[in-house]
XYZ file of N, CA and C in Angstrom:
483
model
N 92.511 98.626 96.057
C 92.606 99.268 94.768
C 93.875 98.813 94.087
N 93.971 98.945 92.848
C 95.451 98.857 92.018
C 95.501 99.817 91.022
N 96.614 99.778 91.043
C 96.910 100.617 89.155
C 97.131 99.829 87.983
N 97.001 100.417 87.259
C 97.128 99.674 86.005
C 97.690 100.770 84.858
N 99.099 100.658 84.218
C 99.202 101.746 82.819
C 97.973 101.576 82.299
N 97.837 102.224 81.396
C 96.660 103.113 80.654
C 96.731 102.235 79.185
N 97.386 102.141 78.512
C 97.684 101.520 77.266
C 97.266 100.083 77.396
N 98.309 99.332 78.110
C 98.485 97.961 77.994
C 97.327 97.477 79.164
N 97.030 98.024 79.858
C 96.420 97.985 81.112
C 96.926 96.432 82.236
N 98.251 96.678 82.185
C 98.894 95.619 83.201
C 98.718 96.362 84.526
N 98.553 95.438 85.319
C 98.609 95.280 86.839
C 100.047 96.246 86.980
N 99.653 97.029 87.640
C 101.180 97.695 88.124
C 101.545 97.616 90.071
N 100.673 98.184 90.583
C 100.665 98.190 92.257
C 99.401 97.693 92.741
N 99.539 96.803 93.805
C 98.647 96.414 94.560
C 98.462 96.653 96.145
N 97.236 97.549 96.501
C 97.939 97.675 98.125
C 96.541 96.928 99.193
N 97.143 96.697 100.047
C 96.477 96.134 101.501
C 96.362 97.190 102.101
N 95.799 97.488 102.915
C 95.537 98.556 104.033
C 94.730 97.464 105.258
N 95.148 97.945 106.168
C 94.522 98.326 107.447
C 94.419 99.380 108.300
N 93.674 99.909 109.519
C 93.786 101.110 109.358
C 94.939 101.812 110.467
N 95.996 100.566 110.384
C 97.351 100.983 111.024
C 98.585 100.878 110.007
N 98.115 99.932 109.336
C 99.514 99.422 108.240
C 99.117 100.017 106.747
N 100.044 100.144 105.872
C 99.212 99.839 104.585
C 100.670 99.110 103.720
N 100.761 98.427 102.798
C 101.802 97.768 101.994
C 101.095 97.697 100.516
N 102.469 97.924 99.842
C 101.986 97.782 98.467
C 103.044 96.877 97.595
N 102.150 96.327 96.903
C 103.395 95.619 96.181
C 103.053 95.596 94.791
N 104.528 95.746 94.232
C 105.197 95.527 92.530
C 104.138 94.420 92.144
N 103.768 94.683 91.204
C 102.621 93.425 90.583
C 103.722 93.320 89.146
N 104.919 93.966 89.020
C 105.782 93.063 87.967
C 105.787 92.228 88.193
N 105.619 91.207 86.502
C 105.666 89.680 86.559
C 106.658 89.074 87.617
N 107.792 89.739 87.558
C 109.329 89.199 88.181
C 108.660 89.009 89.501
N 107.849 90.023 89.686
C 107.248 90.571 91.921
C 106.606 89.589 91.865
N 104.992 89.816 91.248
C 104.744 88.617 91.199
C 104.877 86.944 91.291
N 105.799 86.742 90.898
C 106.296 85.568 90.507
C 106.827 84.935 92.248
N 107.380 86.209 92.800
C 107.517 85.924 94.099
C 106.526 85.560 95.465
N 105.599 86.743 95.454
C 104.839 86.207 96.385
C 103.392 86.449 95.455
N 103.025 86.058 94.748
C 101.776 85.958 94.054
C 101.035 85.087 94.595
N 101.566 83.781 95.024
C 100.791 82.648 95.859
C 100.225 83.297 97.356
N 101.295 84.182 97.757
C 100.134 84.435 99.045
C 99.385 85.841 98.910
N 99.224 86.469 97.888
C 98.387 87.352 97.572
C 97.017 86.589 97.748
N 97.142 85.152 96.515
C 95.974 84.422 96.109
C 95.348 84.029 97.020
N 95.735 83.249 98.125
C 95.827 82.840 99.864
C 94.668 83.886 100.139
N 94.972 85.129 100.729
C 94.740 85.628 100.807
C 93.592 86.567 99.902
N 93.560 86.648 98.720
C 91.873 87.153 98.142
C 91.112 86.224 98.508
N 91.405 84.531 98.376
C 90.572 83.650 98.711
C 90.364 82.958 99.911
N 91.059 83.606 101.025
C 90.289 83.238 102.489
C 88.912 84.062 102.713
N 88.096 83.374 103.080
C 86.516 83.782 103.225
C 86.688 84.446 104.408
N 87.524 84.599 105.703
C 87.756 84.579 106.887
C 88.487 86.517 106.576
N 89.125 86.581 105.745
C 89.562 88.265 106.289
C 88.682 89.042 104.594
N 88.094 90.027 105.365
C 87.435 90.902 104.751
C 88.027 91.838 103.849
N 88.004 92.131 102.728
C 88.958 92.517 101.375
C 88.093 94.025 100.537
N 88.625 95.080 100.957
C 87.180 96.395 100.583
C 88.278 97.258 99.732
N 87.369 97.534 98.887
C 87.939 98.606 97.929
C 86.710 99.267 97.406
N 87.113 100.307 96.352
C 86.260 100.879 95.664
C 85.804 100.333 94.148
N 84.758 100.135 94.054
C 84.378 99.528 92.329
C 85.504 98.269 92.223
N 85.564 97.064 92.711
C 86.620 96.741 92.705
C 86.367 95.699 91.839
N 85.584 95.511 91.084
C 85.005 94.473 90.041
C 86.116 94.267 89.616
N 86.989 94.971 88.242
C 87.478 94.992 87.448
C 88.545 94.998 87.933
N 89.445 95.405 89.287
C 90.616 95.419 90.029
C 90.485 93.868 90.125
N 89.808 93.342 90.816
C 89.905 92.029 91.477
C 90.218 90.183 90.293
N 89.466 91.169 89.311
C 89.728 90.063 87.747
C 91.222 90.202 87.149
N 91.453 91.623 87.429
C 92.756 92.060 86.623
C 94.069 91.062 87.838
N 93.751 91.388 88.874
C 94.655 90.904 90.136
C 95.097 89.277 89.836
N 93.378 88.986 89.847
C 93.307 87.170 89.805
C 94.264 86.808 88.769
N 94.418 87.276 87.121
C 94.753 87.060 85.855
C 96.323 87.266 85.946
N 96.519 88.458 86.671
C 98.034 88.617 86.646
C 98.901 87.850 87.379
N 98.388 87.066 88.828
C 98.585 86.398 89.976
C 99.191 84.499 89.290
N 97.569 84.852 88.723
C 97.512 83.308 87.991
C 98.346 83.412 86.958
N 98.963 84.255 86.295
C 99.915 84.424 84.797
C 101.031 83.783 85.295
N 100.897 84.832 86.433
C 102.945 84.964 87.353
C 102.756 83.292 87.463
N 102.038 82.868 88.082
C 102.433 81.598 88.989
C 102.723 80.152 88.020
N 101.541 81.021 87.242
C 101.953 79.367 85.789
C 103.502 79.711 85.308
N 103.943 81.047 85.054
C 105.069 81.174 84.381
C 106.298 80.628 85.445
N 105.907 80.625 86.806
C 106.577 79.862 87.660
C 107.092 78.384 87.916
N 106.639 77.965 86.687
C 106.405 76.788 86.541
C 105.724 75.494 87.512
N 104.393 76.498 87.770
C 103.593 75.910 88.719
C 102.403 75.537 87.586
N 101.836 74.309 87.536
C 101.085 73.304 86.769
C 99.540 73.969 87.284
N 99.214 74.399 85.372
C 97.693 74.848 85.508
C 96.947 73.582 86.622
N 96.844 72.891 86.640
C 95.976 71.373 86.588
C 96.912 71.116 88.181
N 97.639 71.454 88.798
C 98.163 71.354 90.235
C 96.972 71.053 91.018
N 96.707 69.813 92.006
C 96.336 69.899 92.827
C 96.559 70.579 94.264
N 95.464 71.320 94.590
C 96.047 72.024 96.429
C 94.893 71.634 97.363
N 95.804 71.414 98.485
C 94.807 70.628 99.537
C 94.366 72.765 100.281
N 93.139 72.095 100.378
C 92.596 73.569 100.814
C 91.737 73.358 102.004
N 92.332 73.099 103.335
C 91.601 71.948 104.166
C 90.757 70.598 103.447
N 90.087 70.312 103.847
C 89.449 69.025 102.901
C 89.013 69.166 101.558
N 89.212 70.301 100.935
C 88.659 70.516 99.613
C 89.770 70.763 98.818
N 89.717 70.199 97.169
C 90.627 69.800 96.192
C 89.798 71.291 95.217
N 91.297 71.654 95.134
C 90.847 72.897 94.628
C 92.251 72.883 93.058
N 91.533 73.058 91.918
C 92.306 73.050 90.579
C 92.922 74.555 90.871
N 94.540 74.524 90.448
C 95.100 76.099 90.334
C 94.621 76.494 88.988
N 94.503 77.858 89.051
C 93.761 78.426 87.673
C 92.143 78.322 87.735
N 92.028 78.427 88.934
C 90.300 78.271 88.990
C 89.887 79.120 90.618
N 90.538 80.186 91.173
C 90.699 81.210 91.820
C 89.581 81.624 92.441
N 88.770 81.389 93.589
C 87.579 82.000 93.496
C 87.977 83.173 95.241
N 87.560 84.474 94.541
C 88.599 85.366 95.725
C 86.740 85.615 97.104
N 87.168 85.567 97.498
C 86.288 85.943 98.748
C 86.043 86.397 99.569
N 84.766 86.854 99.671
C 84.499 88.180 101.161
C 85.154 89.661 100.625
N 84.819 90.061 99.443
C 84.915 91.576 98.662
C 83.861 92.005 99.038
N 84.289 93.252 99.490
C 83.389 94.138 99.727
C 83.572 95.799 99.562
N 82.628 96.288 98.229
C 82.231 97.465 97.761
C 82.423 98.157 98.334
N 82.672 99.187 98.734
C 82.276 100.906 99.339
C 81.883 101.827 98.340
N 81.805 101.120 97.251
C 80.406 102.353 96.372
C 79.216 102.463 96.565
N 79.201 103.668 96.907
C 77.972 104.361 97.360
C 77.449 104.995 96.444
N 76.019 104.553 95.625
C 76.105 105.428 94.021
C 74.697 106.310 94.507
N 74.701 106.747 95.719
C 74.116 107.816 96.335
C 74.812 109.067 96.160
N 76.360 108.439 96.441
C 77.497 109.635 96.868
C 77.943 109.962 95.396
N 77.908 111.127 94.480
C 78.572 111.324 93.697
C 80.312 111.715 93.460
N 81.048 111.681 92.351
C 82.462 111.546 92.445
C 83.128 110.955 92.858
N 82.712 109.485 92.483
C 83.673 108.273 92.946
C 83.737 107.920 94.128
N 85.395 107.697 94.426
C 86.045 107.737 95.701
C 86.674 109.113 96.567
N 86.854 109.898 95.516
C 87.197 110.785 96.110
C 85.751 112.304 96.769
N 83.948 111.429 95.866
C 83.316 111.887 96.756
C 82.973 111.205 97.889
N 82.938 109.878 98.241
C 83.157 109.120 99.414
C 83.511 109.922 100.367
N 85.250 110.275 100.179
C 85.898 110.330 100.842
C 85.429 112.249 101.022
N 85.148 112.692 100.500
C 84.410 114.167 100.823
C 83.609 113.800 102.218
N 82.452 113.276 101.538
C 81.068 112.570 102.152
C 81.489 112.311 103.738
N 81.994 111.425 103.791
C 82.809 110.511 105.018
C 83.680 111.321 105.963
N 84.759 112.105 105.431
C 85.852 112.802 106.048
C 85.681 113.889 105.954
N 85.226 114.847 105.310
C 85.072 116.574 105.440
C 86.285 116.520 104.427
N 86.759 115.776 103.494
C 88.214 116.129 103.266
C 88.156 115.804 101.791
N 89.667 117.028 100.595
C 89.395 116.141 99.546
C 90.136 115.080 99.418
N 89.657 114.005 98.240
C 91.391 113.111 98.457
C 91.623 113.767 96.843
N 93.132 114.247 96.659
C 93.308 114.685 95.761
C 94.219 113.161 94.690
N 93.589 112.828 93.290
C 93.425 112.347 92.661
C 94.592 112.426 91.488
N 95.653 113.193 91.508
C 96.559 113.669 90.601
C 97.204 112.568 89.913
N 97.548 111.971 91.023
C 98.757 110.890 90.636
C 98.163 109.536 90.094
N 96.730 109.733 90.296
C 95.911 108.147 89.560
C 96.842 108.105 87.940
N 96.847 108.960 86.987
C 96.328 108.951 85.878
C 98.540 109.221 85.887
N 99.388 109.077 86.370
C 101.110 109.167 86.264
C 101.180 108.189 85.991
N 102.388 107.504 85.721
C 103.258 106.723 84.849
C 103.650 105.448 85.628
N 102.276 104.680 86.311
C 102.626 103.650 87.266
C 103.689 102.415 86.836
N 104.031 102.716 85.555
C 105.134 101.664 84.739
C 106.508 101.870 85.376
N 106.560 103.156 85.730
C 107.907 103.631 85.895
C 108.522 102.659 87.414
N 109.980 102.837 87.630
C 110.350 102.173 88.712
C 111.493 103.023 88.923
N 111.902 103.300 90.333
C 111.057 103.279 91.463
C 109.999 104.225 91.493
N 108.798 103.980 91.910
C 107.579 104.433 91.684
C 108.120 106.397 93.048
N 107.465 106.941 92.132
C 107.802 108.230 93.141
C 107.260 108.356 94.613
N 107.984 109.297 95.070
C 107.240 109.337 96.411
C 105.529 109.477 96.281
N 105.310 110.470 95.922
C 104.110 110.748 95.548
C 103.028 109.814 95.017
N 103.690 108.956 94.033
C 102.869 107.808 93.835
C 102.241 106.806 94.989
N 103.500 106.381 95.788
C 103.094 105.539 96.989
C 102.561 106.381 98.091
N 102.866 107.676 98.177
C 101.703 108.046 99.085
C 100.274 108.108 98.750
N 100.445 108.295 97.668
C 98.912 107.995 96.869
C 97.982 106.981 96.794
N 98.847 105.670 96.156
C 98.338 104.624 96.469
C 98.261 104.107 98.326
N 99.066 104.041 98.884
C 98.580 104.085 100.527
C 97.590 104.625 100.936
N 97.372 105.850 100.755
C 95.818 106.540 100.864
C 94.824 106.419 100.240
N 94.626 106.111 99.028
C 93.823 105.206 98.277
C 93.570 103.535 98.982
N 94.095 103.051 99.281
C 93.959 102.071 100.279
C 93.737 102.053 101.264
N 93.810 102.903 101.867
C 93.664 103.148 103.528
C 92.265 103.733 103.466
N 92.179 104.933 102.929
C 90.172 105.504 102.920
C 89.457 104.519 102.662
N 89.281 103.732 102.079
C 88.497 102.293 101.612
C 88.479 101.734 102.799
N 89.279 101.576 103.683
C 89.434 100.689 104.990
C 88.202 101.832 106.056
N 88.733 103.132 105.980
C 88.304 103.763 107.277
C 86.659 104.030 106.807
N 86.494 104.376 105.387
C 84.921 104.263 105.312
C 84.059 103.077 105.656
N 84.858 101.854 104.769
C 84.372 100.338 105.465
C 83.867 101.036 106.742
N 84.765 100.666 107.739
C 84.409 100.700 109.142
C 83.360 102.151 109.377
N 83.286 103.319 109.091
C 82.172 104.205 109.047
C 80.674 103.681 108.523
N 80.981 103.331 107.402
C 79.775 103.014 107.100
C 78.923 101.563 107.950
N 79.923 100.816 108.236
C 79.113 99.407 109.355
C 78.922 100.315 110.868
N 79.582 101.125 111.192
C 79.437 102.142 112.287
C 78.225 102.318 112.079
N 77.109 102.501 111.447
C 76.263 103.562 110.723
C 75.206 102.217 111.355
């Protein structure tokens, strides 16, 4: 999952989960600019499995902001990268092995998922706070961590199934 302000709708936090770790990172241009290349690495290895909720519109917003940072890095749209034997143009991103956990059986989003799945609510407060702000509050990053992490533990429930 990510956030995004509401207005401008920039990329604000991006998190990984597994269902021991979870990390999130600053999607400011400046953050970005830093490790944006192995974010990209990473959406586009076919080899590790990438789950969120509705993540259509997360995953375009990610690609756009990733690819912004890295050109402003003064890394060349038109760069060749050796990608084992295949010549792959930068700015042409193709992310791989996403996988849904919407269930449009289950009503109320993610947080009925996460009813559905866990007996539990996930409470939703802090989606709609001021993800612009820095340092992001406690509350925020526990939020987003758990928002990342339920996506992981339903994954694995639902292939359980």
């Amino acid at each position: 999952d990510v956030f995004f302000e509401e207005e401008a709708q920039a990329l604000e936090v991006f998190q990984i989960s597994s269902l021991s770790k979870c990390y999130l990172f600053d999607c400011k241009l400046n953050s970005l600019r830093l490790y944006g290349d192995i974010l990209l690495e990473l959406m586009e290895n076919k080899n590790v499995t990438k789950v969120g909720y509705a993540v259509g519109n997360d995953t375009s917003k990610l690609k756009g902001a990733v690819e912004r940072a890295l050109l402003l890095n003064d890394v060349d749209d038109m760069e060749i990268r050796e990608e084992g034997n295949k010549k792959k143009k930068k700015g042409c991103s193709q992310f791989e092995n996403i996988v849904d956990i919407h269930d449009k059986k289950i009503a109320g989003g993610l947080a009925g998922l996460v009813k559905h799945y866990m007996g539990k609510p996930l409470k939703k407060t802090q989606q709609m706070s001021d993800w612009t702000r820095r340092p992001l509050l406690k509350q925020q990053i526990i939020y987003a961590a758990l928002d990342a992490f339920v996506c992981v533990y339903i994954y694995n429930l639902q292939n359980a199934q």
